Amino acid sequence: MAGGRRAAGLALGWGCCCLLLCCAAASKLEVSMPAVVEVERGGTARIECNFYIPGNDSYAYIQWFYMERNNRVKLCRIMGSEILEENADYKGRLVVGEGNALSISRVTMQDTRTFICQVEAGSHGMGENHTELRVYKLPETPEVTAISGGVSVHSSEIPQIAHCMSRNSFPIPNVTWYKNGEQLHPKENKVKILATVTRESSGLYTVSSNLFARVTREDRNSSYHCTVHYWLRGQRHAVESRRVNVTVFYPAEHVTLQVMPSSALVKEGDNVKLVCEADGNPAPVFSFYKRELDDSWQDLSSLADSNSGVLNLHDVRKSSSGLYKCQTLDLDDMRQLEKDVELVVNYIEGVHVKMEPSSPLQEGDSVRLSCDAHSPVALDYQWRDEKGKKVAEGNQLFLSNLTFETASNFSCRVMAPSVPGLEQSKEVAVAVQGKPRIVAISSPLYVRQDEVVNLTCKAIAFPRPSLHWNVNGTAHEYVENQHIASNLTVRVSHDLLRAGAMCRVSNALGASEKHIQLLVESVRKDQKTPESKGVIIVAIIVCILVVAVLGSVIYFLHKKGKIPCGRAGKQDITKPEARKDKIVVEVKSDKLSEEAGLLQGANGEKRPAADQSEKYIDLRK
C-alpha cells in the first residue's frame, strides 16, 4: 500500500513538471522548419517557415539567411508578402508563398546550403530555425567497356577487365562491380578496383571506375557490369550498365579430329574434309600428317589451312585411305597436342561380266550372264537393257529363246546400299548371229508409168549384212542396231513394171531376198467421187422412207377393209404391165453405173444385174 502511494505521488509530480514546461514553451516565440529539403537541379525548392507567437500577436518582419563558409549571409527581408532587401545572387528567383514559405526557383548546385528563417515579434523577442537544402542530379546510365585485346590466364600482373563511367550526377555516387550477377570486392592479388571523381564546370560529378581481376578459362563465358548507387529522399537507388564479355586467352587442353562427311559414307571421287579443333583460345597452329606403309608420317600441312584447322582432300581414291594425324602447337606456352583418325574410302572395283556359253549365239539359243565385283562393303546387283529399263535383280541374268530382236546390250549395275552414290556399271553385248531376215518390204506397190517412186526394204541380221537391189536407182541406207534399211528411188519403166524389183540382204551366214511387185494404178471411168456417192446414198434413203410410208397407207386401208386380202385377192406384183386401176410407184435410177458401184459387195464383187434393173411395185385396190 505504501509502494502504491509512492508511485502515485511520483506520477503526480511528473505530470506537474510536464504542465509547467508546456506552459513555458507556449509563452515564448517558436519557429519550426523541415530539417532537410531535397530538389532536383533546375527545379523549385519550397522551404516552409512556420512560427507561433504567444497570444496570436502579429510579427514585425521575417528575415532569411544562408550559411556560407560558416558565415551568415542575408538572403532577404519579408514584410507581409513583400520581399525587401533581396540578395543579388537570388534576385528574381525568390517567391513568398502560402504559410510564409519561401520558394527558390531554378536551383543550382551552389544552392546546396543551409537556409535560416528568423522571425521578429516585438515584445516576444526573436526566434529562428534552419533547413538544409540539398540539390541533386540523377546520374546518367553508366557506360561499361571491356578491355580490348583480351586477357590471358597466364598474365603475371592482375589484368584490367573493364572500365565504367557515369556522367553528370550530384552528389557523388558510388560505383560497384559485378561478375555474373555477384558483387566483386577488392581482394589482394585477385581483384582491384580503382575509382576517380571529376567535378565538371557545371558543378556535376563524373565518376570512373576500372576493374582489375585475374581470370581462368571458365571466365570465357563470364559477364561483367557496373552499377551506380545514389541516395534520394532517404532511400538508396541504383542504375545498372549493360553486361559485357571479356576475351580470355587460355591454352588448349583437348583436341579433336573428325572426317566430314562421316568416314562410313566416303566413296571414291568425293571431296573430304579433315577438321581439327582444339579448345584453346586463340586457336593453336595446326599441322596434318598421313602415315605411310613404312610407318613414317607424310607432312600434309601444305594442303591445309593451319589457322582454321581444315585439311581438304579432293577426289579421294582407294589409296587415300589410312591413318591421319593432327598436331596443335600453342604459341603461348609451346604446349603440343595431337589426335589421329582413320579415313576409309569405300570403292567398287573389278566389275566383271561372264557370259555362258561364250560361243557365238544363234536365234533360239539361251545364255546366262554373271556379274561380279569387289568392295569392302556389301553389294547389290541389277541388270538393265540398252534403254535403261531394269530387267532383273541379282548378279545373274538368264536369257532364253534369243532372237535378233533381243536387246543386244545389257549392263550390270553394281551398288553399295550402305554408301549412297557408290556404284559402277559394266556393259556386255549379247550378239545373236544368223543369216539376214527381211522384216519389211513395200510390196505390192501401185504405181503409174514414168512415176518416181521409193522402194523400201528392211532386214535384221548379225553380223551386219549388206543390202543390194537388182535395179538401178538412188539408194539411201540406214543402220540401227541389228537393223538395216534401204530406200531406193527409181523411175517406173516398162521393164520395171514387167519384172518388178528384187531386194537381197546377205552376210557371212547366208542371204535372204524378196521380190517387190509393181502394179499399174488405173483410173476407172465408172469410179465416182465420194461426194457423188454421198448424194446417191441420201437418195436411196429417201426412197426407202417413201416405200415405208406407202406400206403404212396400204396396211391402214387393209384394216378398213378397203383392200381385200386372201387367196382370191392376191395381187400379182411380178407382172410389169400397168392397168388403169393400179397405183404404180416407180423407183428408177438413170445412173446404173453409180448404183452398181454402191451395190458392190464388201469384197468388191458386183451384184447380179437383176438387182440393178428398174423396179415396179403394183399396188391394187
XYZ file of C-alpha atoms in Angstrom:
621
model
C 0.000 0.000 0.000
C 2.855 2.346 0.827
C 4.518 1.476 -2.505
C 1.341 2.343 -4.410
C 1.101 5.705 -2.730
C 4.742 6.407 -3.529
C 4.161 5.574 -7.263
C 1.057 7.757 -7.393
C 2.994 10.623 -5.876
C 5.782 10.275 -8.440
C 3.281 10.239 -11.338
C 1.619 13.348 -9.997
C 4.977 15.077 -9.699
C 5.969 14.216 -13.365
C 2.594 15.493 -14.591
C 3.052 18.790 -12.844
C 6.549 19.193 -14.333
C 5.299 18.493 -17.881
C 2.495 21.001 -17.484
C 4.941 23.679 -16.305
C 7.257 23.002 -19.302
C 4.394 23.180 -21.810
C 3.209 26.424 -20.334
C 6.743 27.827 -20.509
C 7.071 26.747 -24.171
C 3.749 28.243 -25.084
C 4.747 31.501 -23.504
C 7.601 32.179 -25.984
C 8.075 32.599 -29.766
C 8.608 29.303 -31.626
C 9.840 28.761 -35.244
C 9.596 25.315 -36.899
C 11.193 24.276 -40.247
C 11.892 20.950 -42.012
C 15.347 19.649 -41.322
C 16.082 18.763 -44.989
C 14.551 19.751 -48.327
C 15.657 17.852 -51.485
C 15.068 19.147 -55.010
C 16.437 18.219 -58.436
C 18.685 20.686 -60.196
C 16.637 23.197 -62.219
C 13.544 22.681 -60.082
C 11.925 24.857 -57.398
C 12.768 24.430 -53.701
C 9.984 25.306 -51.245
C 11.221 25.950 -47.685
C 8.492 26.301 -45.099
C 8.874 28.599 -42.066
C 6.112 28.077 -39.506
C 6.113 30.035 -36.264
C 3.985 30.546 -33.127
C 3.640 33.889 -31.329
C 2.040 33.796 -27.857
C -1.369 35.381 -27.752
C -1.501 35.158 -31.542
C 0.228 38.525 -31.778
C 1.492 39.705 -35.126
C 5.115 39.638 -36.163
C 7.143 42.595 -37.246
C 9.144 41.027 -40.081
C 10.863 37.841 -41.300
C 14.468 37.665 -42.366
C 16.116 34.865 -44.356
C 19.799 33.979 -44.269
C 22.008 31.247 -45.695
C 25.283 29.875 -44.417
C 28.427 30.165 -46.496
C 31.828 29.131 -45.052
C 30.399 29.343 -41.515
C 29.215 32.880 -42.164
C 25.609 34.047 -42.156
C 24.683 35.850 -45.399
C 21.461 37.840 -45.618
C 19.130 36.474 -48.294
C 16.081 38.768 -47.998
C 13.727 40.618 -45.681
C 9.992 39.943 -45.824
C 7.159 42.093 -44.551
C 3.757 40.637 -45.211
C 4.061 39.147 -48.672
C 6.582 41.686 -49.917
C 10.250 40.814 -50.346
C 12.688 43.522 -49.304
C 16.460 43.758 -49.455
C 16.741 40.780 -51.829
C 20.212 39.211 -52.269
C 21.681 39.965 -55.680
C 22.558 36.275 -56.325
C 18.906 35.269 -55.826
C 17.230 38.260 -57.463
C 14.186 37.182 -59.451
C 14.263 33.631 -58.020
C 12.518 34.187 -54.689
C 8.775 33.976 -54.098
C 6.835 34.087 -50.807
C 4.048 31.577 -50.796
C 1.271 30.434 -48.533
C 2.242 29.946 -44.894
C 5.274 32.236 -45.234
C 7.039 29.526 -47.263
C 9.989 30.739 -49.341
C 10.312 29.270 -52.847
C 13.631 29.333 -54.706
C 13.315 28.631 -58.438
C 15.913 27.337 -60.888
C 18.053 25.858 -58.167
C 21.693 25.071 -58.923
C 24.388 23.047 -57.270
C 25.523 26.233 -55.433
C 22.157 26.348 -53.672
C 23.130 23.299 -51.676
C 23.476 25.024 -48.310
C 21.676 25.763 -45.007
C 18.889 28.381 -45.028
C 17.787 30.223 -41.819
C 14.375 31.757 -41.185
C 14.395 34.468 -38.475
C 11.124 35.939 -37.088
C 10.966 39.315 -35.216
C 7.888 39.558 -32.961
C 8.346 42.759 -30.909
C 7.968 42.176 -27.180
C 8.053 38.426 -27.738
C 11.592 38.748 -28.983
C 13.169 36.935 -31.914
C 13.063 33.294 -32.927
C 14.732 31.295 -35.778
C 15.286 27.849 -37.209
C 17.113 26.370 -40.226
C 16.679 23.923 -43.124
C 19.368 22.099 -45.127
C 18.644 22.384 -48.867
C 20.015 19.515 -50.874
C 20.105 19.813 -54.662
C 20.591 16.550 -56.573
C 21.065 15.380 -60.185
C 20.339 11.776 -61.073
C 23.377 10.060 -62.580
C 23.344 9.042 -66.227
C 23.290 5.354 -67.106
C 26.841 4.090 -66.639
C 28.824 3.114 -69.734
C 30.939 -0.017 -69.469
C 33.687 -1.054 -71.904
C 35.529 -4.375 -71.910
C 39.268 -4.175 -72.278
C 40.299 -4.602 -75.909
C 42.804 -7.274 -76.922
C 41.678 -9.895 -74.432
C 43.082 -11.170 -71.144
C 45.426 -14.123 -70.641
C 45.063 -16.606 -67.814
C 48.873 -16.618 -67.579
C 49.190 -12.860 -67.027
C 51.890 -12.076 -64.441
C 50.048 -8.984 -63.170
C 46.393 -8.529 -62.361
C 44.937 -7.615 -65.774
C 42.382 -4.897 -66.347
C 38.976 -6.314 -67.201
C 36.694 -3.346 -67.927
C 36.134 0.409 -67.488
C 32.941 2.055 -66.139
C 31.899 5.719 -66.320
C 28.818 7.656 -65.141
C 28.459 11.350 -66.021
C 26.665 14.406 -64.582
C 25.454 13.423 -61.146
C 25.166 15.211 -57.820
C 26.093 14.435 -55.182
C 28.926 11.992 -55.880
C 27.530 8.451 -56.412
C 29.214 5.140 -55.624
C 30.251 2.559 -58.284
C 30.228 -1.206 -57.686
C 31.287 -4.104 -59.973
C 29.563 -7.425 -60.605
C 30.615 -10.684 -62.242
C 27.842 -12.994 -63.364
C 25.490 -11.016 -61.111
C 27.617 -11.298 -57.957
C 29.294 -8.193 -56.482
C 33.073 -8.051 -56.595
C 35.095 -6.762 -53.662
C 38.752 -5.833 -53.651
C 40.890 -8.851 -52.825
C 44.640 -8.959 -52.652
C 46.290 -10.219 -55.828
C 42.894 -11.189 -57.261
C 40.518 -8.197 -57.551
C 41.393 -4.497 -57.615
C 39.052 -1.535 -58.171
C 40.325 1.984 -58.888
C 37.818 4.877 -58.923
C 38.227 8.551 -59.861
C 35.867 11.534 -59.453
C 35.856 14.595 -61.716
C 33.939 17.796 -60.895
C 32.639 19.391 -64.058
C 32.303 23.150 -64.624
C 28.563 22.734 -64.143
C 29.143 21.553 -60.613
C 28.132 17.998 -61.500
C 30.383 14.998 -60.985
C 31.664 12.322 -63.363
C 32.773 9.077 -61.740
C 35.024 6.484 -63.366
C 35.981 3.036 -62.170
C 38.467 0.457 -63.519
C 38.156 -3.225 -62.668
C 41.245 -5.433 -62.425
C 40.853 -9.162 -61.842
C 42.537 -12.458 -62.581
C 40.716 -14.831 -64.952
C 40.548 -18.558 -65.666
C 39.417 -20.477 -68.773
C 35.943 -20.711 -67.191
C 35.671 -16.917 -67.427
C 35.393 -17.115 -71.228
C 31.626 -17.048 -70.723
C 31.532 -14.679 -67.734
C 29.712 -11.348 -67.943
C 30.669 -8.132 -66.148
C 28.713 -4.968 -65.390
C 28.884 -1.948 -63.106
C 26.189 -0.222 -61.031
C 25.970 3.410 -59.869
C 24.341 3.874 -56.427
C 22.912 7.171 -55.077
C 20.682 8.350 -52.202
C 17.404 10.197 -52.700
C 14.877 11.128 -50.003
C 16.493 8.736 -47.599
C 16.382 5.776 -49.966
C 19.176 4.103 -51.934
C 18.776 3.808 -55.701
C 20.856 2.127 -58.400
C 21.400 2.368 -62.179
C 22.955 -0.646 -63.950
C 25.128 -0.732 -67.063
C 24.891 -3.286 -69.858
C 26.746 -6.583 -69.493
C 29.978 -7.252 -71.372
C 32.128 -10.308 -72.014
C 35.881 -10.363 -71.946
C 38.039 -12.308 -74.391
C 40.040 -14.774 -72.324
C 43.178 -16.405 -73.700
C 43.985 -19.897 -72.429
C 45.926 -22.907 -73.743
C 44.246 -25.925 -75.335
C 43.639 -28.958 -73.181
C 41.857 -31.205 -75.692
C 41.966 -31.673 -79.467
C 39.501 -33.487 -81.778
C 39.856 -34.681 -85.380
C 36.873 -35.763 -87.460
C 36.104 -36.697 -91.066
C 33.389 -34.752 -92.868
C 31.276 -36.321 -94.208
C 31.376 -39.349 -91.949
C 34.089 -41.822 -92.908
C 31.457 -44.550 -93.340
C 29.916 -42.575 -96.218
C 33.087 -41.578 -98.072
C 33.461 -43.035 -101.575
C 35.940 -42.661 -104.386
C 35.626 -39.309 -106.119
C 34.338 -37.462 -103.049
C 35.802 -34.291 -101.582
C 36.628 -34.867 -97.913
C 37.475 -32.505 -95.059
C 39.501 -33.426 -92.015
C 38.518 -30.921 -89.336
C 40.856 -30.482 -86.371
C 39.579 -28.491 -83.387
C 41.193 -27.519 -80.094
C 39.593 -25.966 -77.008
C 42.258 -23.287 -76.594
C 41.918 -19.572 -77.260
C 43.268 -18.305 -79.516
C 43.268 -21.396 -81.727
C 46.703 -23.005 -81.921
C 48.697 -23.714 -85.098
C 47.529 -26.954 -86.783
C 49.662 -29.479 -88.685
C 48.452 -32.594 -90.570
C 50.232 -35.871 -91.312
C 49.421 -39.222 -93.014
C 51.041 -42.487 -92.019
C 52.854 -44.295 -94.808
C 53.326 -48.030 -95.281
C 56.748 -47.875 -93.629
C 55.175 -46.201 -90.550
C 56.680 -42.836 -91.421
C 54.477 -39.732 -91.449
C 53.938 -37.654 -94.577
C 53.520 -33.950 -93.852
C 50.290 -32.641 -95.453
C 50.334 -29.208 -93.826
C 50.859 -27.541 -97.200
C 47.377 -28.783 -98.248
C 45.699 -27.468 -95.088
C 44.759 -24.133 -93.600
C 46.963 -24.042 -90.499
C 44.798 -21.342 -88.894
C 41.367 -22.893 -89.367
C 42.483 -26.490 -88.829
C 40.889 -27.904 -92.008
C 42.588 -30.330 -94.397
C 40.824 -30.582 -97.772
C 41.198 -33.814 -99.761
C 39.818 -33.619 -103.307
C 38.697 -36.574 -105.444
C 39.798 -39.185 -102.924
C 40.848 -42.615 -104.157
C 41.252 -46.023 -102.573
C 44.861 -45.076 -101.905
C 43.660 -42.083 -99.825
C 42.555 -44.459 -97.060
C 44.760 -44.567 -93.990
C 45.597 -43.016 -90.646
C 45.720 -39.216 -90.433
C 47.086 -37.148 -87.553
C 46.558 -33.562 -86.428
C 49.060 -31.775 -84.187
C 48.500 -28.471 -82.369
C 51.108 -26.065 -81.047
C 50.182 -23.358 -78.527
C 52.471 -20.400 -79.154
C 51.792 -19.033 -75.660
C 53.273 -21.893 -73.661
C 54.636 -24.020 -76.595
C 52.445 -26.914 -75.480
C 51.757 -29.598 -78.150
C 48.714 -31.882 -78.508
C 47.749 -34.399 -81.220
C 44.843 -36.581 -82.385
C 44.500 -39.185 -85.166
C 41.608 -40.631 -87.179
C 41.216 -43.447 -89.702
C 39.918 -42.475 -93.153
C 38.192 -45.255 -95.108
C 37.449 -44.576 -98.772
C 34.783 -47.018 -99.973
C 35.112 -48.275 -103.532
C 33.915 -50.800 -106.098
C 36.496 -52.354 -108.391
C 36.968 -55.321 -110.678
C 33.432 -55.309 -112.111
C 33.370 -58.315 -114.448
C 30.587 -59.872 -116.541
C 30.833 -63.510 -117.661
C 28.666 -64.940 -120.472
C 27.905 -68.685 -120.744
C 28.119 -70.008 -123.351
C 30.644 -67.565 -124.725
C 30.483 -69.036 -128.267
C 28.501 -67.215 -130.971
C 24.775 -67.321 -130.256
C 22.135 -68.285 -132.781
C 18.424 -67.440 -132.808
C 16.615 -69.701 -130.351
C 19.656 -70.177 -128.075
C 19.825 -69.338 -124.335
C 22.572 -67.563 -122.401
C 23.456 -66.873 -118.746
C 25.158 -63.621 -117.712
C 27.027 -63.482 -114.377
C 28.309 -60.272 -112.756
C 30.944 -59.959 -110.032
C 32.825 -57.093 -108.301
C 34.992 -56.405 -105.271
C 34.322 -53.909 -102.461
C 34.887 -53.636 -98.696
C 31.101 -53.215 -98.259
C 28.132 -55.375 -99.248
C 26.971 -55.022 -102.856
C 23.680 -55.308 -104.733
C 23.391 -56.184 -108.422
C 20.891 -55.003 -111.014
C 20.517 -55.651 -114.745
C 19.274 -53.092 -117.276
C 18.735 -53.201 -121.015
C 20.134 -50.755 -123.540
C 17.180 -48.396 -122.925
C 17.938 -48.233 -119.211
C 14.946 -50.344 -118.186
C 15.508 -52.671 -115.237
C 15.114 -56.302 -116.305
C 16.393 -58.289 -113.302
C 17.847 -58.201 -109.760
C 20.801 -60.235 -108.535
C 24.187 -60.986 -110.012
C 22.852 -63.350 -112.715
C 20.659 -62.795 -115.781
C 19.235 -65.708 -117.836
C 18.044 -65.060 -121.402
C 16.249 -67.760 -123.395
C 14.938 -68.165 -126.944
C 17.170 -65.427 -128.279
C 16.193 -63.565 -131.433
C 17.621 -60.737 -133.437
C 15.075 -58.501 -131.662
C 16.512 -59.376 -128.237
C 18.293 -56.329 -126.818
C 21.919 -56.631 -127.830
C 23.450 -54.625 -124.957
C 22.909 -55.288 -121.245
C 24.546 -53.550 -118.301
C 25.292 -54.870 -114.833
C 24.826 -52.135 -112.244
C 26.727 -52.742 -109.002
C 25.607 -50.670 -105.973
C 26.633 -50.341 -102.314
C 23.421 -49.718 -100.286
C 25.349 -48.567 -97.218
C 27.213 -45.864 -99.168
C 24.757 -43.675 -101.122
C 26.005 -42.872 -104.604
C 28.657 -45.621 -104.701
C 28.005 -47.661 -107.851
C 29.621 -48.879 -111.074
C 28.327 -50.427 -114.277
C 29.685 -52.892 -116.787
C 28.140 -53.374 -120.227
C 28.081 -56.599 -122.213
C 26.954 -57.218 -125.803
C 24.733 -60.235 -126.448
C 25.062 -60.734 -130.203
C 22.644 -63.195 -131.825
C 24.124 -64.364 -135.126
C 22.273 -65.624 -138.164
C 21.556 -65.054 -141.780
C 19.507 -61.947 -142.589
C 15.755 -61.904 -142.230
C 13.756 -59.374 -144.226
C 11.161 -57.890 -141.895
C 9.521 -55.204 -144.074
C 9.180 -54.568 -147.782
C 6.959 -52.298 -149.889
C 5.132 -54.912 -151.960
C 2.793 -54.842 -153.810
C 3.240 -51.245 -154.855
C 0.714 -49.394 -157.064
C 2.454 -47.077 -159.473
C 1.970 -45.169 -162.722
C 4.137 -45.274 -165.780
C 7.160 -42.915 -165.570
C 6.365 -42.062 -161.957
C 9.276 -41.661 -159.478
C 8.705 -43.978 -156.516
C 10.530 -45.165 -153.381
C 11.128 -48.885 -152.888
C 11.711 -49.894 -149.258
C 13.436 -52.945 -147.870
C 14.273 -53.563 -144.194
C 16.110 -56.542 -142.712
C 17.684 -57.699 -139.458
C 20.849 -59.758 -139.009
C 24.183 -60.134 -137.264
C 26.950 -59.825 -138.363
C 25.946 -56.678 -140.134
C 24.597 -57.570 -143.558
C 24.857 -55.800 -146.865
C 21.777 -54.886 -148.922
C 21.601 -54.818 -152.716
C 18.942 -54.043 -155.335
C 18.735 -55.632 -158.775
C 17.669 -52.358 -160.366
C 19.467 -49.080 -160.688
C 18.405 -46.053 -158.665
C 19.423 -43.767 -155.832
C 19.676 -45.716 -152.587
C 19.703 -44.330 -149.033
C 20.767 -46.802 -146.375
C 20.073 -46.624 -142.610
C 21.548 -48.861 -139.876
C 20.205 -49.137 -136.314
C 21.473 -51.904 -134.033
C 20.973 -55.128 -135.995
C 18.519 -53.490 -138.445
C 19.437 -52.298 -141.901
C 17.004 -50.428 -144.145
C 17.296 -49.046 -147.651
C 15.112 -46.666 -149.665
C 15.621 -46.907 -153.433
C 14.366 -44.026 -155.561
C 13.620 -45.153 -159.185
C 11.533 -44.091 -162.171
C 8.840 -46.597 -163.218
C 9.714 -48.028 -166.604
C 8.053 -50.694 -168.727
C 10.689 -53.256 -167.758
C 10.350 -52.415 -164.066
C 6.572 -52.869 -164.300
C 7.019 -56.195 -166.012
C 9.787 -57.712 -163.885
C 9.465 -55.865 -160.542
C 12.442 -55.337 -158.211
C 14.474 -57.689 -156.043
C 15.941 -56.841 -152.583
C 18.794 -59.074 -151.489
C 20.331 -58.980 -147.971
C 23.369 -61.112 -147.145
C 26.120 -61.654 -144.578
C 28.688 -64.344 -143.876
C 25.984 -66.723 -142.588
C 23.629 -66.561 -145.556
C 21.333 -64.405 -147.621
C 17.660 -63.595 -147.990
C 15.828 -61.911 -150.836
C 12.309 -60.764 -151.625
C 10.534 -59.575 -154.738
C 8.674 -56.286 -154.950
C 5.666 -56.402 -157.310
C 4.673 -53.211 -159.077
C 1.069 -52.842 -160.262
C -0.339 -50.196 -162.570
C -2.797 -47.877 -160.835
C -5.668 -47.229 -163.389
C -8.400 -44.637 -163.094
C -11.804 -46.209 -163.971
C -14.459 -44.020 -165.523
C -17.216 -45.612 -163.502
C -15.443 -44.715 -160.276
C -17.154 -41.708 -158.793
C -16.036 -39.224 -156.272
C -17.017 -39.579 -152.601
C -19.317 -36.551 -152.974
C -21.433 -38.231 -155.712
C -21.581 -41.455 -153.722
C -22.905 -39.494 -150.781
C -25.701 -37.995 -152.911
C -26.725 -41.452 -154.124
C -26.847 -42.828 -150.582
C -29.102 -39.948 -149.487
C -31.430 -40.591 -152.467
C -31.736 -44.273 -151.619
C -32.558 -43.468 -148.006
C -35.312 -41.071 -149.155
C -36.765 -43.780 -151.390
C -36.800 -46.265 -148.563
C -38.686 -43.763 -146.410
C -41.267 -43.252 -149.185
C -41.806 -47.009 -149.503
C -42.219 -47.257 -145.740
C -44.909 -44.540 -145.798
C -46.759 -46.277 -148.651
C -46.621 -49.545 -146.790
C -48.236 -47.890 -143.799
C -51.036 -46.491 -146.010
C -51.714 -49.929 -147.520
C -51.825 -51.506 -144.094
C -54.286 -48.855 -142.923
C -56.565 -49.406 -145.933
C -56.450 -53.149 -145.397
C -57.584 -52.740 -141.826
C -60.510 -50.576 -143.007
C -61.499 -53.257 -145.449
C -60.702 -51.186 -148.468
C -58.240 -53.780 -149.726
C -59.384 -57.438 -149.560
C -56.715 -59.853 -148.599
C -56.997 -63.568 -149.254
C -56.198 -66.279 -151.644
C -58.630 -64.869 -154.183
C -57.432 -61.388 -153.570
C -53.747 -61.865 -154.048
C -52.143 -59.259 -156.208
C -49.691 -60.032 -158.947
C -46.773 -57.777 -158.412
C -44.481 -59.582 -160.801
C -46.232 -58.582 -163.989
C -44.861 -55.380 -165.460
C -47.964 -54.301 -167.396
C -49.863 -51.390 -165.965
C -53.610 -51.041 -165.630
C -55.778 -48.024 -165.065
C -56.936 -49.286 -161.689
C -53.426 -49.730 -160.354
C -51.279 -47.390 -158.266
C -47.808 -47.773 -159.653
C -44.764 -46.446 -157.824
C -41.607 -46.473 -159.887
C -38.234 -46.452 -158.177
C -35.857 -45.760 -161.018
C -32.256 -44.786 -161.381
C -30.935 -43.395 -164.584
C -27.369 -43.842 -163.325
C -26.973 -47.550 -163.306
C -23.232 -47.337 -163.135
C -23.378 -45.316 -159.910
C -25.931 -47.688 -158.361
C -23.847 -50.626 -159.386
C -20.862 -49.111 -157.653
C -22.815 -48.628 -154.445
C -24.298 -52.089 -154.529
C -20.966 -53.864 -154.776
C -20.242 -56.384 -152.093
C -17.787 -55.923 -149.312
C -15.195 -57.881 -151.287
C -15.584 -55.650 -154.311
C -17.712 -58.138 -156.363
C -20.623 -56.770 -158.297
C -24.142 -57.873 -157.582
C -26.296 -59.564 -160.270
C -27.589 -57.320 -162.940
C -31.122 -58.075 -161.911
C -30.562 -56.084 -158.769
C -29.640 -53.089 -160.874
C -32.717 -53.087 -163.216
C -35.766 -50.907 -162.879
C -38.236 -51.802 -160.089
C -42.015 -51.688 -160.297
C -44.423 -52.107 -157.433
C -48.036 -52.818 -158.410
C -50.442 -51.678 -155.728
C -54.004 -52.826 -156.449
C -57.026 -51.873 -154.603
